[in-house]
mmCIF file of C-alpha atoms in Angstrom:
data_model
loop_
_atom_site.group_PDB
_atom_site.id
_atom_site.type_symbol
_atom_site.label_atom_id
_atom_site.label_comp_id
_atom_site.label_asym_id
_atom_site.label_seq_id
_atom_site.Cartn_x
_atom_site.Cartn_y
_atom_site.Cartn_z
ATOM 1 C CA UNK A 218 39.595 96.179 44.210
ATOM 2 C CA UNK A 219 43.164 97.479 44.064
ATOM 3 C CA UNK A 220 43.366 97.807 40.618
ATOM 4 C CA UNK A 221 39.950 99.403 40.148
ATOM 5 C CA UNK A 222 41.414 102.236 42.952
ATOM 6 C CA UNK A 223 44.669 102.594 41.088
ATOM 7 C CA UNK A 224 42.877 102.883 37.646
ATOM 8 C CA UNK A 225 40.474 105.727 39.096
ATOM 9 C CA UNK A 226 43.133 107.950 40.890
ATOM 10 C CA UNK A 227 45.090 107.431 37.393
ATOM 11 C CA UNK A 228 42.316 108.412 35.394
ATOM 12 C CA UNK A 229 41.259 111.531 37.855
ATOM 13 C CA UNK A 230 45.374 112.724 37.929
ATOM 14 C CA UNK A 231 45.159 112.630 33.611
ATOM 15 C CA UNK A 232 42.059 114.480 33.356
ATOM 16 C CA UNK A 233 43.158 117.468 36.008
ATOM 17 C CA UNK A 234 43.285 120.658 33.783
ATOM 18 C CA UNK A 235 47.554 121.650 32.827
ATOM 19 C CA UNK A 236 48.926 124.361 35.057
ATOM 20 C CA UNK A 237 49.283 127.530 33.606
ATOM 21 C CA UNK A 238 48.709 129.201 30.578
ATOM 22 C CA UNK A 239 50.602 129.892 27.317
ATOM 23 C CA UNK A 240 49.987 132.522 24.964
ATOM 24 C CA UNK A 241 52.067 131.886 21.650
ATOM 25 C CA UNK A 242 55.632 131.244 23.098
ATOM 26 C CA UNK A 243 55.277 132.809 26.156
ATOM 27 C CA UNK A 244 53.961 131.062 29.024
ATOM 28 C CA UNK A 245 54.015 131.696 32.855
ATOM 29 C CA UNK A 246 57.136 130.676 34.604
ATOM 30 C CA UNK A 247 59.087 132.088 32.400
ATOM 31 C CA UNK A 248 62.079 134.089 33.415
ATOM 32 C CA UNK A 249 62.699 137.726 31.568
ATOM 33 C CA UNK A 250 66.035 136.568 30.289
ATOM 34 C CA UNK A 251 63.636 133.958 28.386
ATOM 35 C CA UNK A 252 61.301 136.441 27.594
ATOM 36 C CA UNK A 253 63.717 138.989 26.117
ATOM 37 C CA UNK A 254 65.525 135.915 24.466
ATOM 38 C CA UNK A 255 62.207 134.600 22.580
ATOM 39 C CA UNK A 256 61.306 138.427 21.947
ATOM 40 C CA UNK A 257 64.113 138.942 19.820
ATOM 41 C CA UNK A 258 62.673 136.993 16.736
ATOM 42 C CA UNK A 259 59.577 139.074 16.889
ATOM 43 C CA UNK A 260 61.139 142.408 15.494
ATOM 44 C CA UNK A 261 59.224 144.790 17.989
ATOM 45 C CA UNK A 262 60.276 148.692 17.481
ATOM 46 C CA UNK A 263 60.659 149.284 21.120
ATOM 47 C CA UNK A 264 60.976 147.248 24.423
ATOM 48 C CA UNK A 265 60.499 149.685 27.597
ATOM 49 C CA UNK A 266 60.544 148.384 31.015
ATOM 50 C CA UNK A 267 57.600 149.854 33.415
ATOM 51 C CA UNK A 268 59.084 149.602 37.265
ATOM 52 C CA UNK A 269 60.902 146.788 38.067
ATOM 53 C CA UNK A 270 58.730 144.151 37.503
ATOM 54 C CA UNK A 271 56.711 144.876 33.908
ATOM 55 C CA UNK A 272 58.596 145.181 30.360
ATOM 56 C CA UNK A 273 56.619 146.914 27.253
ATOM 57 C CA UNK A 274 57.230 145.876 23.731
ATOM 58 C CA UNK A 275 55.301 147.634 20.700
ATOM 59 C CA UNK A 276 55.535 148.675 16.938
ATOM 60 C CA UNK A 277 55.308 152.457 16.399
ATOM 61 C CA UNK A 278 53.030 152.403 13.566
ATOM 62 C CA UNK A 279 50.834 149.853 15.121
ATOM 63 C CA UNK A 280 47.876 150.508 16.728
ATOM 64 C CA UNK A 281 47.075 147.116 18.737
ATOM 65 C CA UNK A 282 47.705 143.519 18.246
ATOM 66 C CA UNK A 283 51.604 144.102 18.400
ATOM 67 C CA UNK A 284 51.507 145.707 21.928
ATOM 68 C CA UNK A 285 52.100 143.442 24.438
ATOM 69 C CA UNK A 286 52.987 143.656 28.684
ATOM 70 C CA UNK A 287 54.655 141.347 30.464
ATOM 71 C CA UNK A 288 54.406 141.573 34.587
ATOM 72 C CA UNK A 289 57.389 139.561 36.679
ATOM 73 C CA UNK A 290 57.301 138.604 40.357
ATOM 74 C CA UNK A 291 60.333 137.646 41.394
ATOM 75 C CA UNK A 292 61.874 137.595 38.130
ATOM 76 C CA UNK A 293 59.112 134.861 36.548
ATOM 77 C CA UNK A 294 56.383 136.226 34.400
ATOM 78 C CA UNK A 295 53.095 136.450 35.920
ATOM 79 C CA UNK A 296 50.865 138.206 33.921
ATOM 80 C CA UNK A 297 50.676 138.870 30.398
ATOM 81 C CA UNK A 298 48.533 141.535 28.003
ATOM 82 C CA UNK A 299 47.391 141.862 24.889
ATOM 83 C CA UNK A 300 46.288 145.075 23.144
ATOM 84 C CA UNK A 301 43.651 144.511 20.431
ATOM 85 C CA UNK A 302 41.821 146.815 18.185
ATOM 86 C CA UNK A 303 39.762 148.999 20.585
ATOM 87 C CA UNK A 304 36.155 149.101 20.319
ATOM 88 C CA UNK A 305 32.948 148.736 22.712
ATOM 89 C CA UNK A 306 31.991 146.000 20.294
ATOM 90 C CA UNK A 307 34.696 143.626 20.706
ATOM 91 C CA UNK A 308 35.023 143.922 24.407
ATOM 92 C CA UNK A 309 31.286 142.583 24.616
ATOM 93 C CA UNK A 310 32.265 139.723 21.878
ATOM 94 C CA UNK A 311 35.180 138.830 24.229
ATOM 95 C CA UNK A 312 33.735 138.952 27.400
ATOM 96 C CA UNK A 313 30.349 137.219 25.888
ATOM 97 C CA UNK A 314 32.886 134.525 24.758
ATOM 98 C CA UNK A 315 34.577 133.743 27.694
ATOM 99 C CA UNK A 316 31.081 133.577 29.394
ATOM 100 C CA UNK A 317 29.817 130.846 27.172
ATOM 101 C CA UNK A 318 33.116 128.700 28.117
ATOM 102 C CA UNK A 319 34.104 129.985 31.475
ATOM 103 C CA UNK A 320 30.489 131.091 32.983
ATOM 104 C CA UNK A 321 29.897 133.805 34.966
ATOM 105 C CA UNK A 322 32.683 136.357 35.510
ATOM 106 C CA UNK A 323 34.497 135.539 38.811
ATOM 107 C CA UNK A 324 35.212 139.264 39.327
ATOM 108 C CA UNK A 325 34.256 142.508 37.729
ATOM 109 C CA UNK A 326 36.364 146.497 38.334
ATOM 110 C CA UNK A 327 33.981 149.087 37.216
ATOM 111 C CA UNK A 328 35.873 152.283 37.723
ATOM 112 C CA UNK A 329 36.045 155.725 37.132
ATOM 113 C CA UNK A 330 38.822 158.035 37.990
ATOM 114 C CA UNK A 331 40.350 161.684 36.872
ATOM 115 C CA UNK A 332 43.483 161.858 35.449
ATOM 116 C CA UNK A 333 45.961 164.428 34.060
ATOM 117 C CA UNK A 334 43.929 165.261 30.795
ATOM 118 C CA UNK A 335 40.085 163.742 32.043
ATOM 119 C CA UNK A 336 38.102 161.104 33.113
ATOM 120 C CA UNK A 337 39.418 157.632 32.342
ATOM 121 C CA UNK A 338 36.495 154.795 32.694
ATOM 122 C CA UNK A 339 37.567 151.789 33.137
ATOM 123 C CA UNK A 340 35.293 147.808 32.887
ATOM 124 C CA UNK A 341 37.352 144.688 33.721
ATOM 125 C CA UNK A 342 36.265 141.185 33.740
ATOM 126 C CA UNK A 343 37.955 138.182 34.905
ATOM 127 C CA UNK A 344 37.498 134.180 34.712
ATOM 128 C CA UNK A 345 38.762 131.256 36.147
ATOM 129 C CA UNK A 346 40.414 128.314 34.286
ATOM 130 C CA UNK A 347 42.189 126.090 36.449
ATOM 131 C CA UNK A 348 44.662 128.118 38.317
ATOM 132 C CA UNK A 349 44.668 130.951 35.758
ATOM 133 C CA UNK A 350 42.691 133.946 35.205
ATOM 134 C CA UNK A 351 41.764 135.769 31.757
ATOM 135 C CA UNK A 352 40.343 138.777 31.364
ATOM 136 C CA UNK A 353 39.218 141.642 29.124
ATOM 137 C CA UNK A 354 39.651 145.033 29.929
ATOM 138 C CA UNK A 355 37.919 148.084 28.207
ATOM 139 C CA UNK A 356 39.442 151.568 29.061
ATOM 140 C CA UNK A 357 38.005 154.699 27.621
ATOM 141 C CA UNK A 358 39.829 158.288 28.080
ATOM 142 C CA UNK A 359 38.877 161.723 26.981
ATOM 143 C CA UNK A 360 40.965 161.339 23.649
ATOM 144 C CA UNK A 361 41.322 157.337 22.914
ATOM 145 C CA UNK A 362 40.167 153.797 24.164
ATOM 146 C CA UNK A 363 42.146 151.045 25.214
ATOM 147 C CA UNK A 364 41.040 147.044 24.459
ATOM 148 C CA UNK A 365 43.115 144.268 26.233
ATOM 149 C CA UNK A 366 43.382 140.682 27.192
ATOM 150 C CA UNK A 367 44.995 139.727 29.971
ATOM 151 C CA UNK A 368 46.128 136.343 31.293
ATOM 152 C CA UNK A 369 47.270 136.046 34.770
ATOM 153 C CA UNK A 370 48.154 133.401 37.702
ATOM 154 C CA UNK A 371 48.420 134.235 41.777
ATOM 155 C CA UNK A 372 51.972 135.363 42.678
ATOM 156 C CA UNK A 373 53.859 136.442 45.651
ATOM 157 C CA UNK A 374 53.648 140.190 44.652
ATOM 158 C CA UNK A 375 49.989 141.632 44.464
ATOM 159 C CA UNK A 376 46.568 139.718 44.043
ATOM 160 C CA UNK A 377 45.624 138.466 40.818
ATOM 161 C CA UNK A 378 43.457 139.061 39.110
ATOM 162 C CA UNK A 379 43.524 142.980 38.726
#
């Protein structure tokens, strides 16, 4: 009877879902020394930080794919985004995607808001996998649109997702 016990709380600990995502080399955890580090072999044109706790890297002559934001609490990255080639299109690809593997969205931002040249409409959907949360967002301003995915874990500094 002992064995049977041990072999089923060994079996249930090897089939609990890994901690955290990763997204190419970067994962969450990391520190920004390690992101900056690993950054340096992908060439970006600039690197910008955003407040204290978010660092921008992009290509000038790239529209998306090479535009990425990384958000730190306490020094260890937390978030991650991804810009990809805006369209209305692809965000319902994406988020029809991650509803066939991840069902139902486990939270949804409609919004709507002025700004300093418009109205900028914003749709955001998030899912669960394990501990982490993915997401697409869809922005669209007066002039542009805006496509990202996002990856994201529960920190110490705001409440994920958003």
């Amino acid at each position: 009877m002992t064995r049977t016990a041990f072999a089923l709380i060994a079996g249930l600990l090897l089939t609990l879902p890994a901690h955290g995502w990763e997204v190419g080399e970067f994962r969450n955890g990391m520190t920004r020394a390690e992101v900056e580090q690993t950054l340096r072999s992908w060439n970006f044109d600039k690197s910008m930080a955003v407040g204290n706790d978010g660092l921008f890297v992009y290509d000038e002559n790239n529209n998306a794919g090479r535009r990425f934001l990384f958000t730190f609490c306490n020094d260890k990255l937390v978030a991650f985004d991804q810009e990809i080639t805006p369209a209305f299109r692809h965000f319902i690809v994406i988020a029809s995607n991650y509803s066939n593997l991840y069902g139902n969205p486990l939270k949804v931002i409609p919004q709507s808001n002025m700004i300093a040249n418009g109205e900028k409409n914003l749709l955001a959907m998030f899912w669960r996998k394990g501990t982490d949360y993915l997401g697409v967002k869809y922005a669209l301003y007066p002039g542009s649109e805006q496509l990202s995915l996002t990856w994201q874990i529960n920190n110490n500094c705001w409440q994920a997702p958003r």
